Coordinates of C-alpha atoms and ligand atoms in Angstrom, one line a residue:
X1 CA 37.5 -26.1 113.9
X2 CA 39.3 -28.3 116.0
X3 CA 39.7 -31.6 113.6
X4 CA 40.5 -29.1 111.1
X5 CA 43.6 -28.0 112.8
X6 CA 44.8 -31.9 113.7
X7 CA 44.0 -32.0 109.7
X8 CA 46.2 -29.5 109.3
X9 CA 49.0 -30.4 111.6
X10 CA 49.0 -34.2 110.5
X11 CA 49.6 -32.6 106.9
X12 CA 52.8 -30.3 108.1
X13 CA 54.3 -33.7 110.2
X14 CA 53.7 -35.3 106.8
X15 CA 54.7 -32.9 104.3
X16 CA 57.9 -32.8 106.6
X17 CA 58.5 -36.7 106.6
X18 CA 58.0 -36.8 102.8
X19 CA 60.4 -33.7 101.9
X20 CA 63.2 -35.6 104.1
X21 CA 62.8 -38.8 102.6
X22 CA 63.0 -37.0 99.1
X23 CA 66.1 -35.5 99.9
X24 CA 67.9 -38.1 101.0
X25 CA 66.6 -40.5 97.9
X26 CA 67.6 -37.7 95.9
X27 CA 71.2 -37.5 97.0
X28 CA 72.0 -40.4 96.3
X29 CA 70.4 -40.6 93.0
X30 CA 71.9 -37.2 91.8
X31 CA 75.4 -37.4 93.9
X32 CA 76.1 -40.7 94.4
X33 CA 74.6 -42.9 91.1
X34 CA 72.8 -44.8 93.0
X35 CA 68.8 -45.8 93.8
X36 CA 67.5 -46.1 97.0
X37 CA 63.8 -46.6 96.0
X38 CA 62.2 -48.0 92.3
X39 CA 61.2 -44.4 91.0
X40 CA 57.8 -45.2 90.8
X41 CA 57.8 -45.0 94.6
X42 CA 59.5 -41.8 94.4
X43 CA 57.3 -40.3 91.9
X44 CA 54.3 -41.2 94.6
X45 CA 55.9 -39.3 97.3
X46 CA 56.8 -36.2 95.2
X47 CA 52.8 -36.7 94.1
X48 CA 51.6 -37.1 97.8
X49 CA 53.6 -34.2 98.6
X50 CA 52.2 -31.9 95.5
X51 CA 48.8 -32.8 96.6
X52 CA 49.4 -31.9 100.6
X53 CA 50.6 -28.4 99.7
X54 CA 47.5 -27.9 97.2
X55 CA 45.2 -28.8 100.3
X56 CA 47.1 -26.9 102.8
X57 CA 49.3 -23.4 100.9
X58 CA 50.9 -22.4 104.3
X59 CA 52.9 -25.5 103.7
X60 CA 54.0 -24.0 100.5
X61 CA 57.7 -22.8 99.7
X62 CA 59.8 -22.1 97.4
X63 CA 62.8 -24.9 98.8
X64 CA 60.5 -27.7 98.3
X65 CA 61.4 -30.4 96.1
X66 CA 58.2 -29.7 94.5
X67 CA 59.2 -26.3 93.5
X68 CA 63.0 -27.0 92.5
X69 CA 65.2 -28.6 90.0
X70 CA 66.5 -31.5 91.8
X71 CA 69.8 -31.6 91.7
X72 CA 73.4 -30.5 93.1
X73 CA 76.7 -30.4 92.5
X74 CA 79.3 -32.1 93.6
X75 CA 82.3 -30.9 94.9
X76 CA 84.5 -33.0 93.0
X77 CA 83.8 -31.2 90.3
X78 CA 84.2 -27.4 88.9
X79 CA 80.9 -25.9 89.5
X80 CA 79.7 -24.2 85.9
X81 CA 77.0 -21.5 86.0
X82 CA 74.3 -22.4 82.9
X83 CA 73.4 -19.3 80.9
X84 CA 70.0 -20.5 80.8
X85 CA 68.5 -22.5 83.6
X86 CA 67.9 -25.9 83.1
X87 CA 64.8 -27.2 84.1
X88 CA 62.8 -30.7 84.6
X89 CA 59.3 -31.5 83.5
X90 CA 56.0 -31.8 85.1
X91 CA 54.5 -35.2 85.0
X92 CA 51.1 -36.7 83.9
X93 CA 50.8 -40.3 85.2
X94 CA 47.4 -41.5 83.0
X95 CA 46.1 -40.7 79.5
X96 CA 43.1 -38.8 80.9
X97 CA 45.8 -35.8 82.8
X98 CA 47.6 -36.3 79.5
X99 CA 44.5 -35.1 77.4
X100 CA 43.3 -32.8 80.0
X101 CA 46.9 -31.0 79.7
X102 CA 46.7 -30.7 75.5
X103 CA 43.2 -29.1 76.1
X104 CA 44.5 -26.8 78.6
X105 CA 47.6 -25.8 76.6
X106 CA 46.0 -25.3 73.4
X107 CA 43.6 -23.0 75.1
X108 CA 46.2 -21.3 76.7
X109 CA 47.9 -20.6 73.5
X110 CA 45.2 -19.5 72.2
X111 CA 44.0 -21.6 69.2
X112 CA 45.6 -24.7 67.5
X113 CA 48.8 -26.3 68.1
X114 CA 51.2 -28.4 66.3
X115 CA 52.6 -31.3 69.1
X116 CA 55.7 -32.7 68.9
X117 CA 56.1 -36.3 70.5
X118 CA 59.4 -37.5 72.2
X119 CA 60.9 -40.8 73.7
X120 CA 61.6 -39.5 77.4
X121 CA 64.9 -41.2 77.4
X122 CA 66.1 -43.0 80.6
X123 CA 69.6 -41.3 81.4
X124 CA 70.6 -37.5 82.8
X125 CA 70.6 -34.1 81.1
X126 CA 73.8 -32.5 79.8
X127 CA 74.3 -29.0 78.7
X128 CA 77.1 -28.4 75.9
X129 CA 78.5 -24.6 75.1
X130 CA 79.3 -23.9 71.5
X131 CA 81.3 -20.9 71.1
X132 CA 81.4 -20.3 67.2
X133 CA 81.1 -24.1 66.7
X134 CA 83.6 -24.8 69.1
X135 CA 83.0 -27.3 72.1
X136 CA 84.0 -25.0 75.3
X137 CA 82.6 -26.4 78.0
X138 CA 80.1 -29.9 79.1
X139 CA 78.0 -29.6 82.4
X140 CA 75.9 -31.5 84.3
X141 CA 71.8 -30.3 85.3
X142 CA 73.1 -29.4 88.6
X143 CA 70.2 -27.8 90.5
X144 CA 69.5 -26.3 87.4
X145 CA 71.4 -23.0 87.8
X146 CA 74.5 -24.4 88.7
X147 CA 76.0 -28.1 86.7
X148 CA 79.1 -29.8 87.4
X149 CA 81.6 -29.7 84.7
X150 CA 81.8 -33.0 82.6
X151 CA 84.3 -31.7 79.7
X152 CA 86.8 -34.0 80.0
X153 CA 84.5 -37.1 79.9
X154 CA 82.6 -35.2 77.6
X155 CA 85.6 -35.2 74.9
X156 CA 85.6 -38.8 75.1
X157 CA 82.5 -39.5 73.9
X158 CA 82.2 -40.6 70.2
X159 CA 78.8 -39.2 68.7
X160 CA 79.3 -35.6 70.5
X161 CA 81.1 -33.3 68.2
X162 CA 84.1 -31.4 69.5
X163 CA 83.5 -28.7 66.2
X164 CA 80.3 -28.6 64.5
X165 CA 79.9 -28.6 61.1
X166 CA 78.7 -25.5 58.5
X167 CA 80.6 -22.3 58.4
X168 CA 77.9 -20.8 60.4
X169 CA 77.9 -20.6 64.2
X170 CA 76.4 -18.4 66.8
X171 CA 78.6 -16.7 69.3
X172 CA 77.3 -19.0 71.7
X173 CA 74.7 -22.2 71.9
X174 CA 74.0 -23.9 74.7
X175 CA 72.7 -27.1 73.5
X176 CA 70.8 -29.5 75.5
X177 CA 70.1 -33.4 75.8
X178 CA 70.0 -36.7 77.6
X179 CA 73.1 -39.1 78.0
X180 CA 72.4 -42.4 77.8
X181 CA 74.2 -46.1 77.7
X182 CA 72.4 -48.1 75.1
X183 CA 70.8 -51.2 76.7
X184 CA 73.2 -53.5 74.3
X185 CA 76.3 -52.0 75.7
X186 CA 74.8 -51.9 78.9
X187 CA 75.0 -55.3 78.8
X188 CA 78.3 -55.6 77.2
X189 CA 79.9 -52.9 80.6
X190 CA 78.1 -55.5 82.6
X191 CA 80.2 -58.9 80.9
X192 CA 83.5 -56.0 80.7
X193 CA 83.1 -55.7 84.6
X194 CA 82.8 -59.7 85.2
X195 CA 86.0 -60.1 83.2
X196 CA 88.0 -57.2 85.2
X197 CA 86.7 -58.9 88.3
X198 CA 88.2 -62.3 86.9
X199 CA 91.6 -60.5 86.1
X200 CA 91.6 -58.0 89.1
X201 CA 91.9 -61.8 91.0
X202 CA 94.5 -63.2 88.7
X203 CA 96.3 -59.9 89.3
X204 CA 95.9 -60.6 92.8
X205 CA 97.7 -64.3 92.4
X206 CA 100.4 -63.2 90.7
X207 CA 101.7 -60.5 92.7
X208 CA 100.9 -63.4 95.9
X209 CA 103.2 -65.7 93.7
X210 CA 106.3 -63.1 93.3
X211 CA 106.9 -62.8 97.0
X212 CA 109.2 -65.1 98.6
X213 CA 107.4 -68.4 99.4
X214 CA 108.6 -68.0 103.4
X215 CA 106.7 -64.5 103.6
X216 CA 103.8 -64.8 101.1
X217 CA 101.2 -67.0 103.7
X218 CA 98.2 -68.9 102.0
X219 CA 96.7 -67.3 98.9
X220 CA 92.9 -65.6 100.2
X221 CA 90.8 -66.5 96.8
X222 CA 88.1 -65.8 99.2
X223 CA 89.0 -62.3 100.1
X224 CA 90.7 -61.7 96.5
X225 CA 86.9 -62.5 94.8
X226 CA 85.3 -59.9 97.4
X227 CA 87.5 -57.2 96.9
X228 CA 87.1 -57.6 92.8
X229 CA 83.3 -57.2 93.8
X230 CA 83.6 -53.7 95.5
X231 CA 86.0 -52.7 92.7
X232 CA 83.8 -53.8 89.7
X233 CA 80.1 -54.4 90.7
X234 CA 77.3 -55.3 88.2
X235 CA 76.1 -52.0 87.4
X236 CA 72.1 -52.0 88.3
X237 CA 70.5 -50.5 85.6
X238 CA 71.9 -48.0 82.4
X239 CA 70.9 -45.1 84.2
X240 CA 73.1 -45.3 87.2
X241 CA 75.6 -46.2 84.7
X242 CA 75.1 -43.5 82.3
X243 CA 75.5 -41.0 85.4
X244 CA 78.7 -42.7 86.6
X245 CA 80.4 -42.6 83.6
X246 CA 79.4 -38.8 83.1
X247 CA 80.6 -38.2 86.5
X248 CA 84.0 -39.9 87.4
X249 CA 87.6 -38.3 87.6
X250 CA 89.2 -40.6 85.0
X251 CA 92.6 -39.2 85.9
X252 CA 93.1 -40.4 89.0
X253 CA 92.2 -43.7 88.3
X254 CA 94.6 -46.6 86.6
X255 CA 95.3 -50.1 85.4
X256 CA 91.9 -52.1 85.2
X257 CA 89.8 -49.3 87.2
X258 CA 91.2 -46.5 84.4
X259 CA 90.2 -49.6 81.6
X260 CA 87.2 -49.8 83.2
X261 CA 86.3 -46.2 82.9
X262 CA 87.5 -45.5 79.8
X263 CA 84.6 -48.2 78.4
X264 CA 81.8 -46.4 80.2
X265 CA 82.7 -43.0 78.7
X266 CA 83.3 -44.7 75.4
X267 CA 79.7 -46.4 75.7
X268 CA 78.2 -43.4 76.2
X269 CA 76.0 -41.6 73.6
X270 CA 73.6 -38.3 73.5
X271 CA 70.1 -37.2 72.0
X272 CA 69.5 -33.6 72.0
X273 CA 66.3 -32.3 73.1
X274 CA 66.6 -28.7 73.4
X275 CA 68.2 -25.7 73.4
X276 CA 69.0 -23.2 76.1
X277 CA 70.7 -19.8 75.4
X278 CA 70.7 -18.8 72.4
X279 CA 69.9 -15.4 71.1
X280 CA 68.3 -15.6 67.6
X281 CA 67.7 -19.2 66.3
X282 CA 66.8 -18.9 62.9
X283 CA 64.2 -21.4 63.2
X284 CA 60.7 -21.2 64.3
X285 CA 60.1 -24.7 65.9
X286 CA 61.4 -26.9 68.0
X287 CA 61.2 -29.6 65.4
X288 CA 63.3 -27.3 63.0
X289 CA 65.8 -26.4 65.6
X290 CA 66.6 -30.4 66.1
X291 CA 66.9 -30.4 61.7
X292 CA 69.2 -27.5 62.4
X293 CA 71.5 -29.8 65.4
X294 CA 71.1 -32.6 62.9
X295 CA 73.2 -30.2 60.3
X296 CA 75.6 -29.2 62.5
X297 CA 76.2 -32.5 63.0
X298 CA 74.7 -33.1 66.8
X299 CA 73.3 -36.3 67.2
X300 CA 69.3 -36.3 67.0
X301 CA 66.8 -39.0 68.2
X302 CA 65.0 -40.5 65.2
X303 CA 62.2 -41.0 67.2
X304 CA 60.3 -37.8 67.7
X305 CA 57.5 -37.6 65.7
X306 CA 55.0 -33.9 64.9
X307 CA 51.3 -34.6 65.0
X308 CA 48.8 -31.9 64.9
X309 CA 46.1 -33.8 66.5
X310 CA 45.6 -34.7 70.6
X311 CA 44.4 -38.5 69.3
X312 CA 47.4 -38.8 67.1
X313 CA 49.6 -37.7 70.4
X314 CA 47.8 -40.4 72.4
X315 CA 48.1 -43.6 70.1
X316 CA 51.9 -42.4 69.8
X317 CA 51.9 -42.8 73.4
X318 CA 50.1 -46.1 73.4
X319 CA 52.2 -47.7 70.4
X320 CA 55.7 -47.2 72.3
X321 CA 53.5 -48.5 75.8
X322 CA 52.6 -51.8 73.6
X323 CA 56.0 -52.2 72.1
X324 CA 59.6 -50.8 72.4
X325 CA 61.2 -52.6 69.5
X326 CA 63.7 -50.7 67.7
X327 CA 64.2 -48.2 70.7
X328 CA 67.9 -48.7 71.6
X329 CA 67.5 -47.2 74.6
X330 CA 66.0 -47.4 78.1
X331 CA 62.3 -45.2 78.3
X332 CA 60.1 -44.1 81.2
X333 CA 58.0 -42.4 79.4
X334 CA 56.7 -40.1 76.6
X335 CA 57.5 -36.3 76.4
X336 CA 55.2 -34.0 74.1
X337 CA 56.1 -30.1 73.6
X338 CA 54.6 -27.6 71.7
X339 CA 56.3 -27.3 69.0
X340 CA 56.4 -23.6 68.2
X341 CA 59.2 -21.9 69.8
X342 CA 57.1 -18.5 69.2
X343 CA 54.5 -20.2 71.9
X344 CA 57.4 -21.3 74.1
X345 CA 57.7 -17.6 75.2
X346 CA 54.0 -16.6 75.1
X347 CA 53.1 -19.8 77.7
X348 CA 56.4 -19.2 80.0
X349 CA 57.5 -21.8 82.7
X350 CA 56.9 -22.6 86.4
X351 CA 60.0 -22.3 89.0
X352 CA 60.6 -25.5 88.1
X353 CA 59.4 -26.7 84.3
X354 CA 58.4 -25.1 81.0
X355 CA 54.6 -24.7 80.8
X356 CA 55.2 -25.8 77.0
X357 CA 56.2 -29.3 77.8
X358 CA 55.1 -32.2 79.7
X359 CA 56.1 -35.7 80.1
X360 CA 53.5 -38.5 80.7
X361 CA 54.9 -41.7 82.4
X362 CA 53.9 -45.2 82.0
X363 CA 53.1 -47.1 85.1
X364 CA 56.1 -48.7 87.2
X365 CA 54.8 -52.4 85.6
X366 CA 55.5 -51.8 82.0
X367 CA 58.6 -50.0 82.7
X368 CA 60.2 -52.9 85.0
X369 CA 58.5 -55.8 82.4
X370 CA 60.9 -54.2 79.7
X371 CA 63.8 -54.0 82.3
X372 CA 63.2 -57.4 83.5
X373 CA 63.4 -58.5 79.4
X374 CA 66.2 -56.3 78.6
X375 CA 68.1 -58.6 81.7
X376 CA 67.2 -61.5 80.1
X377 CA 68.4 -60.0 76.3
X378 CA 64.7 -60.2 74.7
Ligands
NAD403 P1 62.1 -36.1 85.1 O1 63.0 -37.2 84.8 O2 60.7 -36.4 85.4 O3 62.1 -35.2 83.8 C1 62.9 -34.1 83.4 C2 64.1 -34.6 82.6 O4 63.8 -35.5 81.6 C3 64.8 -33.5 81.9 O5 65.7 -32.8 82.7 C4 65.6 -34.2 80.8 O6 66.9 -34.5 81.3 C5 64.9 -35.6 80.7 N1 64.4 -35.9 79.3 C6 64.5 -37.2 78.8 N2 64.1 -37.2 77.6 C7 63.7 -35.9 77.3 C8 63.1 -35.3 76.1 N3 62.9 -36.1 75.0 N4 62.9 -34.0 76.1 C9 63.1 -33.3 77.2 N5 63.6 -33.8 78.4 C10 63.9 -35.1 78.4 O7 62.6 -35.2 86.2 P2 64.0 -35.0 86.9 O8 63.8 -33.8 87.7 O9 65.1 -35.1 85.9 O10 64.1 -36.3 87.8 C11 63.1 -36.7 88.6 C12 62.9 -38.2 88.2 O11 64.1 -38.9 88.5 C13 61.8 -38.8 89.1 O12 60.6 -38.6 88.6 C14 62.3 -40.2 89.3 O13 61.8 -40.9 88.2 C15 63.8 -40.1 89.1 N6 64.4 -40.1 90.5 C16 64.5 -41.2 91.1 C17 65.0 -41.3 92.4 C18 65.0 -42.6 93.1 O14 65.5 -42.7 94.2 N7 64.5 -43.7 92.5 C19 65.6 -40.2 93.0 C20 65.5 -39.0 92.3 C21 65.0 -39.0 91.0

């Protein structure tokens, strides 16, 4: 009827508004390390958007941020084509989706599963290529199919081995995991850039003071002090850092800016969390696979736990809501997988995120309380 076609074409002007306004958030979180909107607000507007094309299919398809990895790649950057795709998670914002989603998979698998419970770490994927235990080549998510090429930053950061250890290597191994500034050093970059901003004026002064008093004018502390700003900012949270350090062209940058960049790669560390190509791992979990990285000398989180039971899954998830002491790095949330890599196959993935996975997130308030105490160095 007729209110059912102005339903209709309020959803399309809508669905329209919402994909723009994703895009453009999602640029400059992706390309240009920065944040536009909290991610909670984001998150709403992919949700909004999920629901719309649920209600209405002919607003469907297959571009939609909904249905892709989001992503690009810079041009600054050699484009490097992933083996295996990499791909995001889908979300479950409250316990009740959360529970709903174990019930479903477990059916789906077809009778009991063992879970395994994960931090969902606070920073961006990275993809690193083993070739016979040999670090060839470091790359960014990308849109999933295509990442930007990190390997030179890569190199430079401690706890990511450039050989791995054992004497036995696949041909290839494409491991994968999350980069991440710890929220101590994150504070420590922040004092580093206050101190360059201090020297970056007293560099200023002195090069005033070498030029001949008749030319040199009146020294601009003023202008001096903004300038140090644009050059070293306070970073805004260890994400946006994280992703800027991945992503910057160390060589073209020198004296306190090359200083500067050098600390961010050097505070950089890595959790694996998965694995993408790899033709036979002689493993049959997920769980085993990490023991397996942990041998070869890949750094590992020590938080992930393997329950067999949904309640044991859920007071995990409601232990690290209550209390994040001990995590040395930023969360939004909890990740739980199935951990049988057997069942990974049988249960498949969407265009967009494994079906064996799922990552629940806590609500915008407890994720900006511990922000708000990390500031203040609770
Ligand atoms: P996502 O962050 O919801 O989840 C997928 C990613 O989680 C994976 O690619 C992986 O890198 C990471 N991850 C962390 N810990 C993991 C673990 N233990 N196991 C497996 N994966 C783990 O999805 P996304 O596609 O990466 O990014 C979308 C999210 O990024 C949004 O939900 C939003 O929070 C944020 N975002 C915010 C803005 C903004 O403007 N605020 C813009 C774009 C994206």
């Amino acid at each position: 009827g007729e209110s059912n076609s102005d339903d209709f074409e309020a959803a399309r002007a809508r669905v329209g508004e919402i994909r723009e306004l994703i895009t453009g958030y999602a640029e400059a979180y992706y390309e240009r390390d920065t944040q536009l909107v909290a991610d909670a607000e984001y998150d709403g507007l992919m949700a909004e958007l999920r629901r719309l094309e649920a209600e209405h299919p002919r607003l469907r398809s297959q571009d939609s941020p909904t249905e892709t990895v989001g992503g690009s790649v810079s041009p600054l950057f050699a484009p490097v084509e992933h083996r295996e795709r990499m791909l995001s998670l889908d979300n479950v914002f409250s316990i009740d989706e959360l529970r709903e989603w174990m019930r479903k998979t477990r059916e789906a698998a077809g009778g009991s599963v063992a879970w395994l419970a994960e931090l969902k770490i606070d920073g961006l994927a990275l993809s690193l290529r083993y070739e016979r235990g040999v670090l060839t080549t470091a790359a960014t998510r990308g849109d999933g199919r295509t990442g930007e090429d990190v390997t030179q930053n890569v190199r430079r950061i401690p706890s990511i081995p450039q050989r791995l250890e054992g004497d036995e290597h696949p041909e290839l191994v494409e491991v994968r995991g999350e980069v991440f500034i710890p929220v101590e050093k994150f504070q420590e970059l922040n004092a580093l850039q206050v101190s360059l901003r201090a020297r970056s004026v007293e560099e200023a002064r002195t090069r005033w003071a070498s030029r001949p008093a008749a030319t040199r004018g009146e020294f601009d502390e003023t202008v001096e002090f903004a300038r140090a700003e644009r050059r070293f900012p306070a970073f805004a949270n260890p994400r946006n850092a994280a992703s800027g350090g991945l992503r910057q062209l160390l060589e073209k940058k020198s004296g306190l800016e090359h200083e500067a960049g050098l600390a961010r790669t050097a505070s950089l560390r890595m959790y694996v969390h998965g694995i993408g190509a790899w033709p036979d791992p002689p493993v049959a979990t997920q769980s085993g696979v990490y023991d397996l990285l942990a041998w070869w000398g890949l750094p590992t989180s020590p938080h992930a736990r393997v329950f067999d039971g949904d309640d044991d899954v859920l007071a995990f998830v409601d232990e690290r809501g209550e209390s994040r002491a001990g995590i040395e790095h930023q969360i939004d949330g909890i990740v739980v997988k199935v951990d049988d890599l057997a069942m990974h196959d049988e249960l498949g993935m969407t265009s967009r995120a494994p079906r064996w996975a799922i990552a629940f997130k806590y609500p915008p308030e407890e994720v900006h309380t511990t922000l708000r105490e990390i500031r203040v160095g609770v």
